[in-house]
PDB file of C-alpha atoms in Angstrom:
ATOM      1  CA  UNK A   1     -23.070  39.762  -9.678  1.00 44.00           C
ATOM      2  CA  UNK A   2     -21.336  43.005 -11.050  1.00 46.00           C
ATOM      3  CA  UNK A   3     -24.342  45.618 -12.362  1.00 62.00           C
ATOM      4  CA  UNK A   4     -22.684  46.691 -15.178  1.00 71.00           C
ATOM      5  CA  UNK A   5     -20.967  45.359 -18.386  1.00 83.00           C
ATOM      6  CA  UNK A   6     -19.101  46.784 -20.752  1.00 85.00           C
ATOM      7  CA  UNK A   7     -18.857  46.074 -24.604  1.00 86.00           C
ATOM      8  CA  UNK A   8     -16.491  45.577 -26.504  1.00 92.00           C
ATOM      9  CA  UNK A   9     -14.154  44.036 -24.339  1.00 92.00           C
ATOM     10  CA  UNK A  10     -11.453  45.566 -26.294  1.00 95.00           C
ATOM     11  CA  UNK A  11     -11.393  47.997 -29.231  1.00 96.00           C
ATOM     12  CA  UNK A  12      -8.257  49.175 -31.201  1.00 97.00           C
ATOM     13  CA  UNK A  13      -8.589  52.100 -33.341  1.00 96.00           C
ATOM     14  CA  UNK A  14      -6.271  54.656 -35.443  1.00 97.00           C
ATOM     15  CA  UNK A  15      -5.585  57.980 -33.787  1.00 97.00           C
ATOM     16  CA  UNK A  16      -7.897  60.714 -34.943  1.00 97.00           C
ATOM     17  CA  UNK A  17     -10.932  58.431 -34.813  1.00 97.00           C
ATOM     18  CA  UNK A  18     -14.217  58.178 -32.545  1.00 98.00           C
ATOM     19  CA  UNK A  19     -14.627  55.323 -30.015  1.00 97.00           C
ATOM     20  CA  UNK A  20     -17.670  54.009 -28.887  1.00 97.00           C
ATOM     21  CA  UNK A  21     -18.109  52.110 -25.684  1.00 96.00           C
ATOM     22  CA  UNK A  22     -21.076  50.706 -24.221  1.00 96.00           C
ATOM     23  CA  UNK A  23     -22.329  49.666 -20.716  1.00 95.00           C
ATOM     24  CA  UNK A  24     -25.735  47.344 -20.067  1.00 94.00           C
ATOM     25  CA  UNK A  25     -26.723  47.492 -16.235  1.00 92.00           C
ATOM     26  CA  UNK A  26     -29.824  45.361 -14.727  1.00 89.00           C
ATOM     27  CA  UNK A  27     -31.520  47.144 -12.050  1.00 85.00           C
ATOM     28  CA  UNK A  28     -32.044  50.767 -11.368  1.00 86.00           C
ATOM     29  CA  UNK A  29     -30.074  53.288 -10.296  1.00 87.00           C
ATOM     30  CA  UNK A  30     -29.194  56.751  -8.930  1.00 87.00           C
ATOM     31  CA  UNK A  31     -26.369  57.888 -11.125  1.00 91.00           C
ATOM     32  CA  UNK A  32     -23.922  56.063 -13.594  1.00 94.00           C
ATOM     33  CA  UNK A  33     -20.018  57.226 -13.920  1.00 95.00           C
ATOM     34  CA  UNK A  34     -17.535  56.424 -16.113  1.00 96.00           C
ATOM     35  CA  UNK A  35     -13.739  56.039 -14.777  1.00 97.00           C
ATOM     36  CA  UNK A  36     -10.548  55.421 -17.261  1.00 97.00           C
ATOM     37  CA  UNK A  37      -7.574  53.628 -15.802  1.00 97.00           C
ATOM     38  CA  UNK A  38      -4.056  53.534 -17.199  1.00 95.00           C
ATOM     39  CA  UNK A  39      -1.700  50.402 -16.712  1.00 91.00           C
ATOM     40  CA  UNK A  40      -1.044  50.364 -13.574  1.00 87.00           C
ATOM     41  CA  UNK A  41      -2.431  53.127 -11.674  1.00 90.00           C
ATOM     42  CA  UNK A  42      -5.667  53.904 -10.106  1.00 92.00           C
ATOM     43  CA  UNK A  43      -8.816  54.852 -11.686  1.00 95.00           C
ATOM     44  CA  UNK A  44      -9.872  58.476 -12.901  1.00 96.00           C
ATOM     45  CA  UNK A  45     -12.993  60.157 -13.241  1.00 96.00           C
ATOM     46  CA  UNK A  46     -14.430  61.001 -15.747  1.00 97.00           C
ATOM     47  CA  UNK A  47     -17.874  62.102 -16.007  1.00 96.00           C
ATOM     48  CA  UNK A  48     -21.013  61.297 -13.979  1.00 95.00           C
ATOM     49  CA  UNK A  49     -24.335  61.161 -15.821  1.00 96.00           C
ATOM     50  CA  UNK A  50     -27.623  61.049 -13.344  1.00 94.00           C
ATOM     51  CA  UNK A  51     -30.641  58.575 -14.001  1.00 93.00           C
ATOM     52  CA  UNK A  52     -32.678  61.974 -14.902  1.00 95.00           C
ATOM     53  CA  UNK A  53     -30.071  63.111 -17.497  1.00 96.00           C
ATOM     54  CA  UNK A  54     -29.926  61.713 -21.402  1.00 97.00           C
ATOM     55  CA  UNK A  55     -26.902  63.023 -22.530  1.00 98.00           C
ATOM     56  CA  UNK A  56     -23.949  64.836 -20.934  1.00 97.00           C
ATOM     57  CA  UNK A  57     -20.201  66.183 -22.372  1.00 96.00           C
ATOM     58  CA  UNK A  58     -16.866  66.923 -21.436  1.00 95.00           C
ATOM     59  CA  UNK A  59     -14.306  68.207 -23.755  1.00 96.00           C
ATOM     60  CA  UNK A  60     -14.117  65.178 -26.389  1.00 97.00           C
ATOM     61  CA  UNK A  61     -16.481  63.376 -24.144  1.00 98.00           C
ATOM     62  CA  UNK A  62     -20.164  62.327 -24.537  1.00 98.00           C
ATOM     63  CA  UNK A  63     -21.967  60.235 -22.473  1.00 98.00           C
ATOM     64  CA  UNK A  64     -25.412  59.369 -23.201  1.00 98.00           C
ATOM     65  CA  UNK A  65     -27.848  57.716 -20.868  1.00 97.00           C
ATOM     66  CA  UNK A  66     -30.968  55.260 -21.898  1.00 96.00           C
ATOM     67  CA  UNK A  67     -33.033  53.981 -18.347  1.00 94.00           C
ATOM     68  CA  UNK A  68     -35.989  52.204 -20.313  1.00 95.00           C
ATOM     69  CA  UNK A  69     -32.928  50.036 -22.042  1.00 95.00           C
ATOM     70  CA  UNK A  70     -30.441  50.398 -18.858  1.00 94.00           C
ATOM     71  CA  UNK A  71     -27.505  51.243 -20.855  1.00 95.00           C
ATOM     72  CA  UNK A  72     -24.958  54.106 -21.333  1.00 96.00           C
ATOM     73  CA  UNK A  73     -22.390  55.196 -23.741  1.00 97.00           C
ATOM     74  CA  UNK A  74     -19.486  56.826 -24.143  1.00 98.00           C
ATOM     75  CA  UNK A  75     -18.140  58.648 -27.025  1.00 98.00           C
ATOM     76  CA  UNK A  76     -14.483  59.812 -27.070  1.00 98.00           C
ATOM     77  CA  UNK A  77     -14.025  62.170 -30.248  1.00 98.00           C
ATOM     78  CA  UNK A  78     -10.813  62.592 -31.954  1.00 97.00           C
ATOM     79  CA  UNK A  79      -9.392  60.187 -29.964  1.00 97.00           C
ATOM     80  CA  UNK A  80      -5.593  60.421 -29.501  1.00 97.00           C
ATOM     81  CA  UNK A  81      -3.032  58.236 -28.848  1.00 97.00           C
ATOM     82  CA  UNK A  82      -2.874  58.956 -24.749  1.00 96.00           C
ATOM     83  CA  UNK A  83      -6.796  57.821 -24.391  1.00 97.00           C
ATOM     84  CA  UNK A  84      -4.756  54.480 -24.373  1.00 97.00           C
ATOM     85  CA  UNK A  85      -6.538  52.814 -21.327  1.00 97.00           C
ATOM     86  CA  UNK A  86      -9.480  50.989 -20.082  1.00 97.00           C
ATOM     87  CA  UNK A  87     -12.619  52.201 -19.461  1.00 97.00           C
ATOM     88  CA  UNK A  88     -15.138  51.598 -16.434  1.00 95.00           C
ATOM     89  CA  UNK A  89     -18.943  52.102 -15.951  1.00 95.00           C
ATOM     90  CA  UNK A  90     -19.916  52.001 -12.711  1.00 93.00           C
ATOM     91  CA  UNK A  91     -23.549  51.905 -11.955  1.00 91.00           C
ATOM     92  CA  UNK A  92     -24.371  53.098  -7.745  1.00 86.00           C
ATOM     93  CA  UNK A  93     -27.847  52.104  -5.980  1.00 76.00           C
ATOM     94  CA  UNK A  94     -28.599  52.339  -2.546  1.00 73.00           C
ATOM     95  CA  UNK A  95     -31.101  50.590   0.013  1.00 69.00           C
ATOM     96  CA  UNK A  96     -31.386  48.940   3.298  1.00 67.00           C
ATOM     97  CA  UNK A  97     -29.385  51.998   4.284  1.00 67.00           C
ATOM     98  CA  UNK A  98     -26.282  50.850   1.907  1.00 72.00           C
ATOM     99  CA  UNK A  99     -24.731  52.442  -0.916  1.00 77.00           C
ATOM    100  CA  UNK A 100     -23.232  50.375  -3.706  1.00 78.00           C
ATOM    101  CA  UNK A 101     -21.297  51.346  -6.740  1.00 83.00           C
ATOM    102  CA  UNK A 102     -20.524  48.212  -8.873  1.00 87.00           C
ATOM    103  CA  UNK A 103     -17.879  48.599 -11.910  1.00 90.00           C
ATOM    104  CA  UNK A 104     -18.201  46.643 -14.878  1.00 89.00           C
ATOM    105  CA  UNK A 105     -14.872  44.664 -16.428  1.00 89.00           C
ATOM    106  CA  UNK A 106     -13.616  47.629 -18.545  1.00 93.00           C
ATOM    107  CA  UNK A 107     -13.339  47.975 -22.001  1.00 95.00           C
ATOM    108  CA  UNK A 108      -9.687  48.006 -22.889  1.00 96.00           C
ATOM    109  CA  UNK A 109      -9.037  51.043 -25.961  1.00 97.00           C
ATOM    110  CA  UNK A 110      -6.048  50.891 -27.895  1.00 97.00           C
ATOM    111  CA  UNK A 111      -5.397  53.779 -30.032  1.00 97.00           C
ATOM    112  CA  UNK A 112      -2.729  53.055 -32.545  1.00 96.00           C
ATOM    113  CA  UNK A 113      -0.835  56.530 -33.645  1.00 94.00           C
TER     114      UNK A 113
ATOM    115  CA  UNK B   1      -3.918  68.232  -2.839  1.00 63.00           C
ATOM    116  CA  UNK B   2      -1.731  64.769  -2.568  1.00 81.00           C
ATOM    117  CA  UNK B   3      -4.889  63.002  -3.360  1.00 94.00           C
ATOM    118  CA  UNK B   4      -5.433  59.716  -1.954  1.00 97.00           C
ATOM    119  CA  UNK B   5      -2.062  58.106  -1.118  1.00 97.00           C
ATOM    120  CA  UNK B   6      -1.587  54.622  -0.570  1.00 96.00           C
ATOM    121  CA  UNK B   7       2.312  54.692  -0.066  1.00 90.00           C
ATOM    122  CA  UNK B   8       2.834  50.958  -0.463  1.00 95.00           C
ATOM    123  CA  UNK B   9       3.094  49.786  -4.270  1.00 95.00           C
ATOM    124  CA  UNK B  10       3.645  46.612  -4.338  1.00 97.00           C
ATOM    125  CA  UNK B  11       3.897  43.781  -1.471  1.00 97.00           C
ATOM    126  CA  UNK B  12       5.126  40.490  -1.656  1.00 97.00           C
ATOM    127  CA  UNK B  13       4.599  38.189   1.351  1.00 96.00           C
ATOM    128  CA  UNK B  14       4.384  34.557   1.933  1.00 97.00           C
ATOM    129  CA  UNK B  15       1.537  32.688   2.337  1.00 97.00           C
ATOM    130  CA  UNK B  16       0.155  32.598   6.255  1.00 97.00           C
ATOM    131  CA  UNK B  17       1.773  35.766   7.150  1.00 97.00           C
ATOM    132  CA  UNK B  18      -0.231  39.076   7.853  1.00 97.00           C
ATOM    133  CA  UNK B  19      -0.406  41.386   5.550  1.00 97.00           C
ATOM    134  CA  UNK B  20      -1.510  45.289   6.016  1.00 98.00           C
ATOM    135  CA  UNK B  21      -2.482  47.877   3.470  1.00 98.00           C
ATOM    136  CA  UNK B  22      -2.487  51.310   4.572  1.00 98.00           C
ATOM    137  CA  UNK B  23      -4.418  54.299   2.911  1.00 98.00           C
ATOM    138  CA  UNK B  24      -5.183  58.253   3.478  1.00 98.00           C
ATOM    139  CA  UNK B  25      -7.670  59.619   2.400  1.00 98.00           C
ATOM    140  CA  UNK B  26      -8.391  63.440   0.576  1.00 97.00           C
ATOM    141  CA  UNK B  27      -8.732  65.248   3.502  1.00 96.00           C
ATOM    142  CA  UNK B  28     -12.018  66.644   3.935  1.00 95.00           C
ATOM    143  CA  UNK B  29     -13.544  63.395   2.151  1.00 96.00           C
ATOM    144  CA  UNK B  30     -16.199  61.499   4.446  1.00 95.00           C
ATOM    145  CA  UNK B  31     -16.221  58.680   2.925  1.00 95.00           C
ATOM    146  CA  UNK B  32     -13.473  55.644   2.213  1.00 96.00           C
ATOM    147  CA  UNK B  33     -13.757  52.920   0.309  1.00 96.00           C
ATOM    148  CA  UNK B  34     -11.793  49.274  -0.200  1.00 97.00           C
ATOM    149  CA  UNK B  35     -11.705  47.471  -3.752  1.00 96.00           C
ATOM    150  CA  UNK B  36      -9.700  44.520  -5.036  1.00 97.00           C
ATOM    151  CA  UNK B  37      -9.215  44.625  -9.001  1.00 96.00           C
ATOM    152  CA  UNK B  38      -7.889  40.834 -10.187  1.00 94.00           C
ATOM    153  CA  UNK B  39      -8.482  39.750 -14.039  1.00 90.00           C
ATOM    154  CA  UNK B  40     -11.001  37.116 -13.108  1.00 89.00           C
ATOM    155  CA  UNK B  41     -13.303  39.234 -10.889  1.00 89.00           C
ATOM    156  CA  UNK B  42     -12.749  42.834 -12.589  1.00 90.00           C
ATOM    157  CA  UNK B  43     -13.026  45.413  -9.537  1.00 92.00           C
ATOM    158  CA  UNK B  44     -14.564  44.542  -6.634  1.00 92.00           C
ATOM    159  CA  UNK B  45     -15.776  47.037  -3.453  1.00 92.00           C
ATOM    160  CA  UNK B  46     -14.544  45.170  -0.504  1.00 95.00           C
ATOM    161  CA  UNK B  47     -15.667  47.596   2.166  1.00 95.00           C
ATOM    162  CA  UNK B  48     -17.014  51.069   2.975  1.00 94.00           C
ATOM    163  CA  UNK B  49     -17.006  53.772   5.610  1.00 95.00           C
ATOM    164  CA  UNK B  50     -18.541  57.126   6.412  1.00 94.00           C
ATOM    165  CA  UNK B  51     -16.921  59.357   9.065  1.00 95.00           C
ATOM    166  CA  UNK B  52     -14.785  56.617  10.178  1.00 96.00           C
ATOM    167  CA  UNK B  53     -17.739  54.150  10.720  1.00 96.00           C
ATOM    168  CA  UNK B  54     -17.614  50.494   8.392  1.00 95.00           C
ATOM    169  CA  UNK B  55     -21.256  50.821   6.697  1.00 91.00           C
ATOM    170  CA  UNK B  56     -21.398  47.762   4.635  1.00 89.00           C
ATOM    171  CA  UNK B  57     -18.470  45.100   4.766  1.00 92.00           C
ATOM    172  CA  UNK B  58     -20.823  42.150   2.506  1.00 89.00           C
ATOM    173  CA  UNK B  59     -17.952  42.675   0.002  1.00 90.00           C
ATOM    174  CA  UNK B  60     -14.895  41.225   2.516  1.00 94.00           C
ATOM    175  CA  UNK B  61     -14.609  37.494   1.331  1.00 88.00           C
ATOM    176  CA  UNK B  62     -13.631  35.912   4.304  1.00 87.00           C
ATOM    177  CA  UNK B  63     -12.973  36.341   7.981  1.00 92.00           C
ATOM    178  CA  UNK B  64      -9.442  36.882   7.321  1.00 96.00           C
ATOM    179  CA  UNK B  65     -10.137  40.190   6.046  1.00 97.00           C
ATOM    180  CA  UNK B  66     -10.666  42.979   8.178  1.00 97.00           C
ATOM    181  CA  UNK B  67     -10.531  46.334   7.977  1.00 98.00           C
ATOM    182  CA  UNK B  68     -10.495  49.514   9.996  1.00 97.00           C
ATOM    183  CA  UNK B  69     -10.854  53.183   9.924  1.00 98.00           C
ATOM    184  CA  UNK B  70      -9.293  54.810  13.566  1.00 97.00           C
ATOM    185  CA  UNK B  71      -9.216  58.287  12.165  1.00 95.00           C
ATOM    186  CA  UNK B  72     -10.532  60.205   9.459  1.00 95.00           C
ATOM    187  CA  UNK B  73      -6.838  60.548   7.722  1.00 96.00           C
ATOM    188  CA  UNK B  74      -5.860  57.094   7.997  1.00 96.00           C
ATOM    189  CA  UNK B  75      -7.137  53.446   7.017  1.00 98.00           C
ATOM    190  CA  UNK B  76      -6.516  49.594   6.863  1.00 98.00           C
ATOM    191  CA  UNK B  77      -7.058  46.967   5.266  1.00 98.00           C
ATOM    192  CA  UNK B  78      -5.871  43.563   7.295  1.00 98.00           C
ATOM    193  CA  UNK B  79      -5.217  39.894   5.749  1.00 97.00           C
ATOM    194  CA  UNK B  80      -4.386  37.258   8.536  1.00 97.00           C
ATOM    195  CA  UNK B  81      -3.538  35.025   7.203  1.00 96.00           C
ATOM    196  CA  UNK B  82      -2.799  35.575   3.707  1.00 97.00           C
ATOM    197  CA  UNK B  83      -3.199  32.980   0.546  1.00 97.00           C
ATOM    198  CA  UNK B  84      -1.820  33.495  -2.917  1.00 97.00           C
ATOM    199  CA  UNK B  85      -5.424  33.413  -4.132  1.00 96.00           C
ATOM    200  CA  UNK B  86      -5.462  36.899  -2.292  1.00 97.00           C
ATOM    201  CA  UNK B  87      -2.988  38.294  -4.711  1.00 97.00           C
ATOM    202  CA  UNK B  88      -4.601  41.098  -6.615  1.00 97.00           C
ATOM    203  CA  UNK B  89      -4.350  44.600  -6.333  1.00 97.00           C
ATOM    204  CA  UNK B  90      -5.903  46.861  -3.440  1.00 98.00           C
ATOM    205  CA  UNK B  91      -7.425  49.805  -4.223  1.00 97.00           C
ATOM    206  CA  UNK B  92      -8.161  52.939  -1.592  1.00 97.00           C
ATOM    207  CA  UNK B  93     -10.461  55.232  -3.081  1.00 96.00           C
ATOM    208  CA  UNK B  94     -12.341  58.547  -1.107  1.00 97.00           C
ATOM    209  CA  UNK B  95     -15.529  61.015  -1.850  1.00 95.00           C
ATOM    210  CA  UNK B  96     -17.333  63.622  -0.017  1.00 94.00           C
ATOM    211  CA  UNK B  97     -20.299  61.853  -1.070  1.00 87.00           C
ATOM    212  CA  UNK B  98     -21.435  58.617  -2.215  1.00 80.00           C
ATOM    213  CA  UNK B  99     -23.649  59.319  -4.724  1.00 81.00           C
ATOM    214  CA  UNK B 100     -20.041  61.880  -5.952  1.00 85.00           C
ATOM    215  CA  UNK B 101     -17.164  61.124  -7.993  1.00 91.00           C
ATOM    216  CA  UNK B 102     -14.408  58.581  -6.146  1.00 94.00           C
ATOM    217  CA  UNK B 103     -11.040  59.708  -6.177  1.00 95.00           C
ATOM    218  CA  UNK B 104      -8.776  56.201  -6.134  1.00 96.00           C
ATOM    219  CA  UNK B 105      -5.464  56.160  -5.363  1.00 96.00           C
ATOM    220  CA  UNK B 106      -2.366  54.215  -7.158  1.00 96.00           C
ATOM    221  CA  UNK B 107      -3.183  51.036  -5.299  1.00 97.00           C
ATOM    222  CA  UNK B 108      -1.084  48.692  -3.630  1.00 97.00           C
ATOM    223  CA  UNK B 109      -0.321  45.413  -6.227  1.00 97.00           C
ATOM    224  CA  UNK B 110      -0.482  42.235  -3.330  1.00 98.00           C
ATOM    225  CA  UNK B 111       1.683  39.140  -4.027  1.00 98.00           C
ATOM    226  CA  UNK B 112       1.218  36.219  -1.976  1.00 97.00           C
ATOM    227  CA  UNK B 113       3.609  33.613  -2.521  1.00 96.00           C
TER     228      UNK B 113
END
């Protein structure tokens, strides 16, 4: 089953606002990244938090870390009309000498101009 | 940097042909990794190597799926024979390091008729 899960499914918002997405995993893990994909192309990076960091930022970016509740979020400030997208958490754990990094459904962000 | 390229956009084949996906990866990056993205399943990690070698395949669905990795520019992914349930779209992605950011490319949308 896919580690991690994003809420809300979809979120629509006016331009100039902040939007909040969420990610619940279920077992532990080494790092957890966030990826935004535009219709129809691949998937970009954004920012990579480790299971030792709370809280990490990026230009209008924040991304904040909880292990004890395994779940992350992500903050986009100011948002503009081009952070039109969906957005990925993908949570990686390794063992029995495999590496796995599992992406959630996506939370799909409308930001209306 | 061309990033990863995976030239084909879209295929359309008919059901019990072979099908081939083709990807390169960012030169320099040791690993290379399969995914399949439908609406149902969300994105899915098919398959996964590391300097050319298939570490964990437990993501390929069936038999009919195979994949290879002769050099460390150059990748496939193999469906023989295809079924429209196999009609989703293919993802290549690459990193220097697993536990690293993965840098996908445009993907190839598969239509099996």
């Amino acid at each position: 089953s896919q580690q991690g899960e994003e809420d809300p499914q979809a979120l629509s918002i006016q331009e100039g606002e902040n939007a909040t997405m969420n990610c619940s995993y279920k077992t532990s893990i080494n790092n957890l990244q966030w990826y935004r994909q535009n219709s129809g192309r691949g998937l970009v990076h954004l920012i990579l938090i480790r299971s030792n960091e709370r809280e990490k930022h990026s230009g209008r970016l924040r991304v904040t870390l909880d292990t004890s509740k395994k779940s992350s979020s992500l903050l986009i400030t100011a948002s503009r009309a081009a952070d039109t997208a969906s957005y990925f958490c993908a949570t990686d754990y390794s063992g029995a000498g495999s590496y796995q990094l599992t992406f959630g459904k996506g939370t799909k962000l409308s930001v209306i101009p | 940097d061309a990033g990863v390229i995976q030239s084909t956009r879209h295929e359309v084949t008919e059901m019990g042909q072979e099908v081939t996906l083709r990807c390169k990866p960012i030169s320099g990056h040791d690993y290379l990794f399969w995914y399949r993205q439908t609406m149902m399943r969300g994105l899915e990690l098919l398959i996964y190597f590391n300097n050319n070698v298939p570490i964990d395949d437990s993501g390929m669905p069936e038999d009919r799926f195979s994949a290879k990795m002769p050099n460390a520019s150059f990748s496939t992914l193999k469906i023989q024979p295809s079924e429209p349930r196999d009609s989703a779209v293919y993802f290549c992605a690459s990193s220097s390091s697993p536990y690293n950011e993965q840098f996908f490319g445009p993907g190839t949308r598969l239509t099996v008729l």
